[in-house]
PDB file of C-alpha atoms in Angstrom:
ATOM      1  CA  UNK A 205      27.322 281.758  48.979  1.00 40.00           C
ATOM      2  CA  UNK A 206      26.826 278.047  48.470  1.00 38.00           C
ATOM      3  CA  UNK A 207      29.862 277.052  50.497  1.00 35.00           C
ATOM      4  CA  UNK A 208      29.073 279.378  53.385  1.00 39.00           C
ATOM      5  CA  UNK A 209      25.509 278.115  53.680  1.00 39.00           C
ATOM      6  CA  UNK A 210      26.445 274.430  53.948  1.00 39.00           C
ATOM      7  CA  UNK A 211      26.558 273.005  57.431  1.00 39.00           C
ATOM      8  CA  UNK A 212      29.083 270.374  58.452  1.00 38.00           C
ATOM      9  CA  UNK A 213      26.428 267.692  58.147  1.00 38.00           C
ATOM     10  CA  UNK A 214      25.502 268.710  54.595  1.00 39.00           C
ATOM     11  CA  UNK A 215      29.141 268.720  53.532  1.00 38.00           C
ATOM     12  CA  UNK A 216      29.289 265.010  54.295  1.00 40.00           C
ATOM     13  CA  UNK A 217      26.531 264.371  51.794  1.00 39.00           C
ATOM     14  CA  UNK A 218      27.823 266.780  49.150  1.00 38.00           C
ATOM     15  CA  UNK A 219      31.415 265.546  49.213  1.00 39.00           C
ATOM     16  CA  UNK A 220      30.522 261.863  49.525  1.00 44.00           C
ATOM     17  CA  UNK A 221      31.109 261.142  45.798  1.00 42.00           C
ATOM     18  CA  UNK A 222      34.504 262.842  45.819  1.00 40.00           C
ATOM     19  CA  UNK A 223      35.670 261.129  49.015  1.00 38.00           C
ATOM     20  CA  UNK A 224      34.456 257.735  47.916  1.00 43.00           C
ATOM     21  CA  UNK A 225      36.523 257.854  44.707  1.00 41.00           C
ATOM     22  CA  UNK A 226      39.519 256.726  46.775  1.00 35.00           C
ATOM     23  CA  UNK A 227      37.747 253.928  48.618  1.00 38.00           C
ATOM     24  CA  UNK A 228      37.535 251.303  45.840  1.00 39.00           C
ATOM     25  CA  UNK A 229      41.345 251.120  45.820  1.00 37.00           C
ATOM     26  CA  UNK A 230      41.225 249.611  49.299  1.00 35.00           C
ATOM     27  CA  UNK A 231      38.378 247.180  48.570  1.00 40.00           C
ATOM     28  CA  UNK A 232      39.052 243.507  48.876  1.00 35.00           C
ATOM     29  CA  UNK A 233      39.083 241.818  45.477  1.00 34.00           C
ATOM     30  CA  UNK A 234      36.492 239.153  44.785  1.00 37.00           C
ATOM     31  CA  UNK A 235      37.168 236.805  41.869  1.00 36.00           C
ATOM     32  CA  UNK A 236      34.875 235.801  39.009  1.00 38.00           C
ATOM     33  CA  UNK A 237      34.868 235.824  35.200  1.00 36.00           C
ATOM     34  CA  UNK A 238      34.509 239.260  33.605  1.00 39.00           C
ATOM     35  CA  UNK A 239      31.790 240.062  31.084  1.00 42.00           C
ATOM     36  CA  UNK A 240      32.294 242.109  27.933  1.00 48.00           C
ATOM     37  CA  UNK A 241      28.967 243.915  28.157  1.00 48.00           C
ATOM     38  CA  UNK A 242      26.662 244.915  30.977  1.00 47.00           C
ATOM     39  CA  UNK A 243      23.910 242.353  31.396  1.00 48.00           C
ATOM     40  CA  UNK A 244      20.238 243.033  30.942  1.00 42.00           C
ATOM     41  CA  UNK A 245      17.903 243.112  33.918  1.00 44.00           C
ATOM     42  CA  UNK A 246      16.154 239.995  35.070  1.00 42.00           C
ATOM     43  CA  UNK A 247      12.740 239.356  33.564  1.00 39.00           C
ATOM     44  CA  UNK A 248      11.317 238.727  37.024  1.00 40.00           C
ATOM     45  CA  UNK A 249      10.163 242.016  38.582  1.00 40.00           C
ATOM     46  CA  UNK A 250      11.678 242.881  41.927  1.00 41.00           C
ATOM     47  CA  UNK A 251       9.354 243.711  44.783  1.00 39.00           C
ATOM     48  CA  UNK A 252       9.108 247.450  45.297  1.00 40.00           C
ATOM     49  CA  UNK A 253       9.354 249.055  48.745  1.00 40.00           C
ATOM     50  CA  UNK A 254       6.062 249.776  50.395  1.00 37.00           C
ATOM     51  CA  UNK A 255       4.742 253.306  49.965  1.00 38.00           C
ATOM     52  CA  UNK A 256       3.510 254.077  53.459  1.00 35.00           C
ATOM     53  CA  UNK A 257       3.415 257.105  55.669  1.00 35.00           C
ATOM     54  CA  UNK A 258       7.175 256.993  56.130  1.00 38.00           C
ATOM     55  CA  UNK A 259       7.531 260.446  54.611  1.00 41.00           C
ATOM     56  CA  UNK A 260      11.155 261.248  53.807  1.00 36.00           C
ATOM     57  CA  UNK A 261      12.268 257.668  54.504  1.00 37.00           C
ATOM     58  CA  UNK A 262       9.787 256.383  51.922  1.00 38.00           C
ATOM     59  CA  UNK A 263      11.184 258.795  49.330  1.00 37.00           C
ATOM     60  CA  UNK A 264      14.763 257.842  50.155  1.00 38.00           C
ATOM     61  CA  UNK A 265      13.973 254.148  49.901  1.00 38.00           C
ATOM     62  CA  UNK A 266      12.697 254.407  46.343  1.00 46.00           C
ATOM     63  CA  UNK A 267      16.146 254.856  44.787  1.00 52.00           C
ATOM     64  CA  UNK A 268      19.564 256.217  45.566  1.00 67.00           C
ATOM     65  CA  UNK A 269      19.867 259.962  46.108  1.00 79.00           C
ATOM     66  CA  UNK A 270      23.548 259.650  45.291  1.00 84.00           C
ATOM     67  CA  UNK A 271      23.242 257.544  42.119  1.00 87.00           C
ATOM     68  CA  UNK A 272      19.639 257.452  40.825  1.00 90.00           C
ATOM     69  CA  UNK A 273      20.850 255.607  37.709  1.00 91.00           C
ATOM     70  CA  UNK A 274      21.627 252.461  39.743  1.00 87.00           C
ATOM     71  CA  UNK A 275      19.112 249.861  38.588  1.00 87.00           C
ATOM     72  CA  UNK A 276      16.853 248.807  41.463  1.00 84.00           C
ATOM     73  CA  UNK A 277      14.052 247.246  39.424  1.00 78.00           C
ATOM     74  CA  UNK A 278      13.615 244.904  36.497  1.00 74.00           C
ATOM     75  CA  UNK A 279      12.042 245.515  33.123  1.00 83.00           C
ATOM     76  CA  UNK A 280      12.408 248.344  30.569  1.00 89.00           C
ATOM     77  CA  UNK A 281      11.747 251.985  31.383  1.00 93.00           C
ATOM     78  CA  UNK A 282       9.059 253.951  29.613  1.00 94.00           C
ATOM     79  CA  UNK A 283       9.993 257.359  28.118  1.00 96.00           C
ATOM     80  CA  UNK A 284       8.219 258.986  31.072  1.00 96.00           C
ATOM     81  CA  UNK A 285      10.368 257.000  33.519  1.00 95.00           C
ATOM     82  CA  UNK A 286      13.502 257.907  31.581  1.00 96.00           C
ATOM     83  CA  UNK A 287      12.535 261.569  31.840  1.00 96.00           C
ATOM     84  CA  UNK A 288      12.025 261.185  35.588  1.00 95.00           C
ATOM     85  CA  UNK A 289      15.389 259.433  35.871  1.00 94.00           C
ATOM     86  CA  UNK A 290      17.099 262.223  33.924  1.00 96.00           C
ATOM     87  CA  UNK A 291      15.595 264.864  36.226  1.00 95.00           C
ATOM     88  CA  UNK A 292      16.550 262.978  39.392  1.00 94.00           C
ATOM     89  CA  UNK A 293      20.091 262.408  38.153  1.00 94.00           C
ATOM     90  CA  UNK A 294      20.460 266.114  37.298  1.00 95.00           C
ATOM     91  CA  UNK A 295      20.027 267.067  40.973  1.00 93.00           C
ATOM     92  CA  UNK A 296      21.551 263.973  42.613  1.00 92.00           C
ATOM     93  CA  UNK A 297      24.215 264.270  45.289  1.00 91.00           C
ATOM     94  CA  UNK A 298      26.758 262.780  42.892  1.00 90.00           C
ATOM     95  CA  UNK A 299      25.992 265.508  40.331  1.00 93.00           C
ATOM     96  CA  UNK A 300      26.135 268.266  42.947  1.00 94.00           C
ATOM     97  CA  UNK A 301      29.333 266.859  44.439  1.00 93.00           C
ATOM     98  CA  UNK A 302      30.942 266.560  41.018  1.00 92.00           C
ATOM     99  CA  UNK A 303      29.997 270.159  40.205  1.00 94.00           C
ATOM    100  CA  UNK A 304      31.405 271.416  43.528  1.00 95.00           C
ATOM    101  CA  UNK A 305      34.707 269.556  43.155  1.00 94.00           C
ATOM    102  CA  UNK A 306      35.043 270.284  39.429  1.00 92.00           C
ATOM    103  CA  UNK A 307      34.332 273.980  39.945  1.00 94.00           C
ATOM    104  CA  UNK A 308      36.967 274.126  42.695  1.00 95.00           C
ATOM    105  CA  UNK A 309      39.554 272.656  40.307  1.00 94.00           C
ATOM    106  CA  UNK A 310      38.539 275.055  37.520  1.00 93.00           C
ATOM    107  CA  UNK A 311      38.698 277.930  40.007  1.00 94.00           C
ATOM    108  CA  UNK A 312      42.270 276.956  40.842  1.00 95.00           C
ATOM    109  CA  UNK A 313      43.214 276.754  37.142  1.00 93.00           C
ATOM    110  CA  UNK A 314      41.115 279.834  36.280  1.00 92.00           C
ATOM    111  CA  UNK A 315      38.993 278.081  33.660  1.00 91.00           C
ATOM    112  CA  UNK A 316      37.027 279.591  32.042  1.00 91.00           C
ATOM    113  CA  UNK A 317      38.936 282.854  32.451  1.00 90.00           C
ATOM    114  CA  UNK A 318      35.824 284.879  31.688  1.00 90.00           C
ATOM    115  CA  UNK A 319      34.243 283.810  34.973  1.00 93.00           C
ATOM    116  CA  UNK A 320      36.978 285.447  37.021  1.00 91.00           C
ATOM    117  CA  UNK A 321      37.811 284.591  40.629  1.00 93.00           C
ATOM    118  CA  UNK A 322      36.183 284.972  44.012  1.00 93.00           C
ATOM    119  CA  UNK A 323      32.796 283.746  45.170  1.00 94.00           C
ATOM    120  CA  UNK A 324      31.035 285.060  42.068  1.00 94.00           C
ATOM    121  CA  UNK A 325      33.392 283.230  39.724  1.00 94.00           C
ATOM    122  CA  UNK A 326      33.065 280.035  41.711  1.00 95.00           C
ATOM    123  CA  UNK A 327      29.267 280.270  41.682  1.00 96.00           C
ATOM    124  CA  UNK A 328      29.267 280.685  37.897  1.00 95.00           C
ATOM    125  CA  UNK A 329      31.461 277.599  37.511  1.00 95.00           C
ATOM    126  CA  UNK A 330      29.186 275.503  39.723  1.00 96.00           C
ATOM    127  CA  UNK A 331      26.150 276.742  37.801  1.00 95.00           C
ATOM    128  CA  UNK A 332      27.745 275.960  34.441  1.00 95.00           C
ATOM    129  CA  UNK A 333      28.667 272.449  35.588  1.00 95.00           C
ATOM    130  CA  UNK A 334      25.125 271.810  36.809  1.00 96.00           C
ATOM    131  CA  UNK A 335      23.680 273.143  33.536  1.00 96.00           C
ATOM    132  CA  UNK A 336      25.934 270.864  31.481  1.00 95.00           C
ATOM    133  CA  UNK A 337      24.915 267.860  33.597  1.00 95.00           C
ATOM    134  CA  UNK A 338      21.221 268.691  33.195  1.00 96.00           C
ATOM    135  CA  UNK A 339      21.652 269.041  29.430  1.00 97.00           C
ATOM    136  CA  UNK A 340      23.436 265.702  29.207  1.00 96.00           C
ATOM    137  CA  UNK A 341      20.771 263.949  31.268  1.00 96.00           C
ATOM    138  CA  UNK A 342      17.850 265.373  29.289  1.00 97.00           C
ATOM    139  CA  UNK A 343      19.472 264.905  25.881  1.00 97.00           C
ATOM    140  CA  UNK A 344      21.213 261.589  26.574  1.00 96.00           C
ATOM    141  CA  UNK A 345      19.445 259.689  29.335  1.00 96.00           C
ATOM    142  CA  UNK A 346      15.992 260.838  28.216  1.00 97.00           C
ATOM    143  CA  UNK A 347      15.779 261.904  24.557  1.00 97.00           C
ATOM    144  CA  UNK A 348      18.411 259.679  22.936  1.00 97.00           C
ATOM    145  CA  UNK A 349      17.730 256.730  25.245  1.00 97.00           C
ATOM    146  CA  UNK A 350      14.017 256.960  24.402  1.00 97.00           C
ATOM    147  CA  UNK A 351      14.505 257.276  20.630  1.00 97.00           C
ATOM    148  CA  UNK A 352      17.181 254.555  20.473  1.00 96.00           C
ATOM    149  CA  UNK A 353      15.380 252.337  23.032  1.00 96.00           C
ATOM    150  CA  UNK A 354      18.435 252.185  25.312  1.00 96.00           C
ATOM    151  CA  UNK A 355      18.459 251.442  29.026  1.00 94.00           C
ATOM    152  CA  UNK A 356      20.312 254.361  30.709  1.00 94.00           C
ATOM    153  CA  UNK A 357      20.641 252.580  34.069  1.00 93.00           C
ATOM    154  CA  UNK A 358      23.812 251.032  35.483  1.00 92.00           C
ATOM    155  CA  UNK A 359      23.654 247.390  36.611  1.00 90.00           C
ATOM    156  CA  UNK A 360      26.077 246.429  39.361  1.00 90.00           C
ATOM    157  CA  UNK A 361      28.023 243.242  38.663  1.00 89.00           C
ATOM    158  CA  UNK A 362      28.875 241.350  41.807  1.00 85.00           C
ATOM    159  CA  UNK A 363      31.886 239.216  42.670  1.00 88.00           C
ATOM    160  CA  UNK A 364      34.320 241.026  40.354  1.00 92.00           C
ATOM    161  CA  UNK A 365      37.914 241.726  41.207  1.00 94.00           C
ATOM    162  CA  UNK A 366      39.024 245.347  41.172  1.00 94.00           C
ATOM    163  CA  UNK A 367      40.614 245.028  37.711  1.00 96.00           C
ATOM    164  CA  UNK A 368      37.514 243.274  36.398  1.00 96.00           C
ATOM    165  CA  UNK A 369      35.414 246.133  37.777  1.00 95.00           C
ATOM    166  CA  UNK A 370      37.704 248.637  36.036  1.00 96.00           C
ATOM    167  CA  UNK A 371      37.255 246.792  32.736  1.00 96.00           C
ATOM    168  CA  UNK A 372      33.489 246.520  33.189  1.00 95.00           C
ATOM    169  CA  UNK A 373      33.226 250.242  34.028  1.00 95.00           C
ATOM    170  CA  UNK A 374      35.267 251.184  30.941  1.00 96.00           C
ATOM    171  CA  UNK A 375      33.248 248.955  28.600  1.00 95.00           C
ATOM    172  CA  UNK A 376      30.015 250.352  30.038  1.00 94.00           C
ATOM    173  CA  UNK A 377      31.008 253.817  28.758  1.00 96.00           C
ATOM    174  CA  UNK A 378      30.836 252.610  25.153  1.00 96.00           C
ATOM    175  CA  UNK A 379      28.339 249.732  25.290  1.00 94.00           C
ATOM    176  CA  UNK A 380      25.020 249.205  26.988  1.00 93.00           C
ATOM    177  CA  UNK A 381      21.824 247.208  26.570  1.00 90.00           C
ATOM    178  CA  UNK A 382      18.654 248.038  24.716  1.00 92.00           C
ATOM    179  CA  UNK A 383      15.260 248.013  26.382  1.00 92.00           C
ATOM    180  CA  UNK A 384      14.763 244.429  25.207  1.00 87.00           C
ATOM    181  CA  UNK A 385      18.132 243.257  26.548  1.00 81.00           C
ATOM    182  CA  UNK A 386      20.289 243.286  23.402  1.00 88.00           C
ATOM    183  CA  UNK A 387      23.852 244.681  23.460  1.00 90.00           C
ATOM    184  CA  UNK A 388      24.033 248.041  21.680  1.00 94.00           C
ATOM    185  CA  UNK A 389      26.353 251.020  21.382  1.00 96.00           C
ATOM    186  CA  UNK A 390      25.869 253.535  24.193  1.00 96.00           C
ATOM    187  CA  UNK A 391      24.656 256.441  22.056  1.00 97.00           C
ATOM    188  CA  UNK A 392      23.001 258.094  25.044  1.00 96.00           C
ATOM    189  CA  UNK A 393      26.283 258.131  26.963  1.00 96.00           C
ATOM    190  CA  UNK A 394      28.463 259.125  24.006  1.00 97.00           C
ATOM    191  CA  UNK A 395      26.365 261.550  21.961  1.00 97.00           C
ATOM    192  CA  UNK A 396      24.541 263.037  24.962  1.00 96.00           C
ATOM    193  CA  UNK A 397      27.559 264.746  26.581  1.00 96.00           C
ATOM    194  CA  UNK A 398      28.841 265.955  23.195  1.00 96.00           C
ATOM    195  CA  UNK A 399      25.483 267.628  22.502  1.00 96.00           C
ATOM    196  CA  UNK A 400      25.498 269.088  26.016  1.00 96.00           C
ATOM    197  CA  UNK A 401      28.968 270.574  25.495  1.00 95.00           C
ATOM    198  CA  UNK A 402      27.926 272.035  22.141  1.00 95.00           C
ATOM    199  CA  UNK A 403      24.924 273.625  23.874  1.00 95.00           C
ATOM    200  CA  UNK A 404      27.248 274.999  26.575  1.00 95.00           C
ATOM    201  CA  UNK A 405      28.865 277.274  23.973  1.00 93.00           C
ATOM    202  CA  UNK A 406      25.757 279.459  24.225  1.00 93.00           C
ATOM    203  CA  UNK A 407      26.460 280.396  27.849  1.00 92.00           C
ATOM    204  CA  UNK A 408      30.220 279.895  28.241  1.00 93.00           C
ATOM    205  CA  UNK A 409      32.248 283.144  28.064  1.00 91.00           C
ATOM    206  CA  UNK A 410      33.932 284.210  24.850  1.00 88.00           C
ATOM    207  CA  UNK A 411      37.294 282.587  24.383  1.00 86.00           C
ATOM    208  CA  UNK A 412      36.191 279.296  25.913  1.00 86.00           C
ATOM    209  CA  UNK A 413      33.430 278.217  23.564  1.00 85.00           C
ATOM    210  CA  UNK A 414      35.325 277.112  20.458  1.00 89.00           C
ATOM    211  CA  UNK A 415      35.352 273.684  18.849  1.00 92.00           C
ATOM    212  CA  UNK A 416      38.567 272.790  20.676  1.00 91.00           C
ATOM    213  CA  UNK A 417      37.009 273.725  24.009  1.00 92.00           C
ATOM    214  CA  UNK A 418      33.943 271.604  23.256  1.00 94.00           C
ATOM    215  CA  UNK A 419      35.974 268.478  22.557  1.00 95.00           C
ATOM    216  CA  UNK A 420      38.317 269.151  25.473  1.00 93.00           C
ATOM    217  CA  UNK A 421      35.373 269.256  27.877  1.00 94.00           C
ATOM    218  CA  UNK A 422      33.844 266.249  26.110  1.00 96.00           C
ATOM    219  CA  UNK A 423      36.986 264.198  26.753  1.00 95.00           C
ATOM    220  CA  UNK A 424      36.788 265.175  30.418  1.00 93.00           C
ATOM    221  CA  UNK A 425      33.128 264.119  30.483  1.00 94.00           C
ATOM    222  CA  UNK A 426      34.008 260.655  29.161  1.00 96.00           C
ATOM    223  CA  UNK A 427      36.639 260.324  31.888  1.00 94.00           C
ATOM    224  CA  UNK A 428      34.076 261.333  34.514  1.00 92.00           C
ATOM    225  CA  UNK A 429      31.696 258.713  33.127  1.00 95.00           C
ATOM    226  CA  UNK A 430      34.284 255.995  33.603  1.00 96.00           C
ATOM    227  CA  UNK A 431      35.033 257.160  37.150  1.00 94.00           C
ATOM    228  CA  UNK A 432      31.329 257.390  37.903  1.00 93.00           C
ATOM    229  CA  UNK A 433      30.738 253.861  36.627  1.00 94.00           C
ATOM    230  CA  UNK A 434      33.506 252.515  38.830  1.00 95.00           C
ATOM    231  CA  UNK A 435      32.088 254.301  41.855  1.00 92.00           C
ATOM    232  CA  UNK A 436      28.578 253.042  41.063  1.00 91.00           C
ATOM    233  CA  UNK A 437      29.957 249.517  40.915  1.00 91.00           C
ATOM    234  CA  UNK A 438      31.281 249.846  44.479  1.00 91.00           C
ATOM    235  CA  UNK A 439      28.721 252.264  45.922  1.00 86.00           C
ATOM    236  CA  UNK A 440      26.262 249.716  47.407  1.00 84.00           C
ATOM    237  CA  UNK A 441      29.088 248.016  49.320  1.00 85.00           C
ATOM    238  CA  UNK A 442      30.623 251.322  50.439  1.00 85.00           C
ATOM    239  CA  UNK A 443      27.289 252.699  51.607  1.00 78.00           C
ATOM    240  CA  UNK A 444      26.369 249.491  53.416  1.00 82.00           C
ATOM    241  CA  UNK A 445      29.664 249.430  55.321  1.00 83.00           C
ATOM    242  CA  UNK A 446      29.979 253.139  56.105  1.00 81.00           C
ATOM    243  CA  UNK A 447      26.252 253.999  56.465  1.00 73.00           C
ATOM    244  CA  UNK A 448      26.704 257.204  54.467  1.00 73.00           C
ATOM    245  CA  UNK A 449      23.099 257.307  53.256  1.00 70.00           C
ATOM    246  CA  UNK A 450      19.809 255.687  54.318  1.00 67.00           C
ATOM    247  CA  UNK A 451      19.641 252.138  52.998  1.00 61.00           C
ATOM    248  CA  UNK A 452      17.427 251.811  49.920  1.00 60.00           C
ATOM    249  CA  UNK A 453      16.596 248.788  47.773  1.00 65.00           C
ATOM    250  CA  UNK A 454      19.540 246.687  46.678  1.00 67.00           C
ATOM    251  CA  UNK A 455      20.559 247.191  43.020  1.00 71.00           C
ATOM    252  CA  UNK A 456      19.230 244.522  40.700  1.00 66.00           C
ATOM    253  CA  UNK A 457      21.970 241.902  40.148  1.00 57.00           C
ATOM    254  CA  UNK A 458      22.262 241.196  36.422  1.00 59.00           C
ATOM    255  CA  UNK A 459      21.642 237.597  35.339  1.00 48.00           C
ATOM    256  CA  UNK A 460      24.408 235.431  33.900  1.00 50.00           C
ATOM    257  CA  UNK A 461      22.768 235.546  30.490  1.00 45.00           C
ATOM    258  CA  UNK A 462      20.893 238.412  28.777  1.00 40.00           C
ATOM    259  CA  UNK A 463      17.160 237.974  28.666  1.00 39.00           C
TER     260      UNK A 463
END
């Protein structure tokens, strides 16, 4: 039902994350020294876009609909803001696109088998993928990030070569910054998806909800995180050149030194 109801225009938005995964390979490399950890945001607040009667444009300009976790402002997030970020990321175009593409692959490989085939089976797979993403966002990007005082946002590093961007994206899976700018382990990004996969055993069909299945899906989630980080690193440049989405505020460039 979902596929049939999408117009050609909506498909461009839904499949944007999947299509763009191939684009960084063709990006021109820009040289600079790599960093081992993502940098903290600048202490100087960035001017926020004006909230006028622009309607939909004003909403779009507040943050990315594709990647809400891209940092577009300085300073730590309150627990309330982390909750809002988790909710926005759960229904972002990147999340929807990932669920659509992932469900298509699982449909082809008939996983989980209990969902069967056809439109009904595909719909169940999309729904399960969206539920797992929502669980990860609420448990990881909100609950764990709030308790551990972690910053769940992704800070784009400029002037990196492609290999430097790959390294930065991989490191960002395991390490992040605290609310006060100190390097810390990325508990939100590591424990969050594991908890979400454990929770998924309550609604996955019998035969696909064992411990092995949990860790198999968890390994896939970590791989998706790396790919998502790499795409986030290139997304502002891709969007600016291809005009895929309305232009919002530029991501906050991290300073050379942590604050």
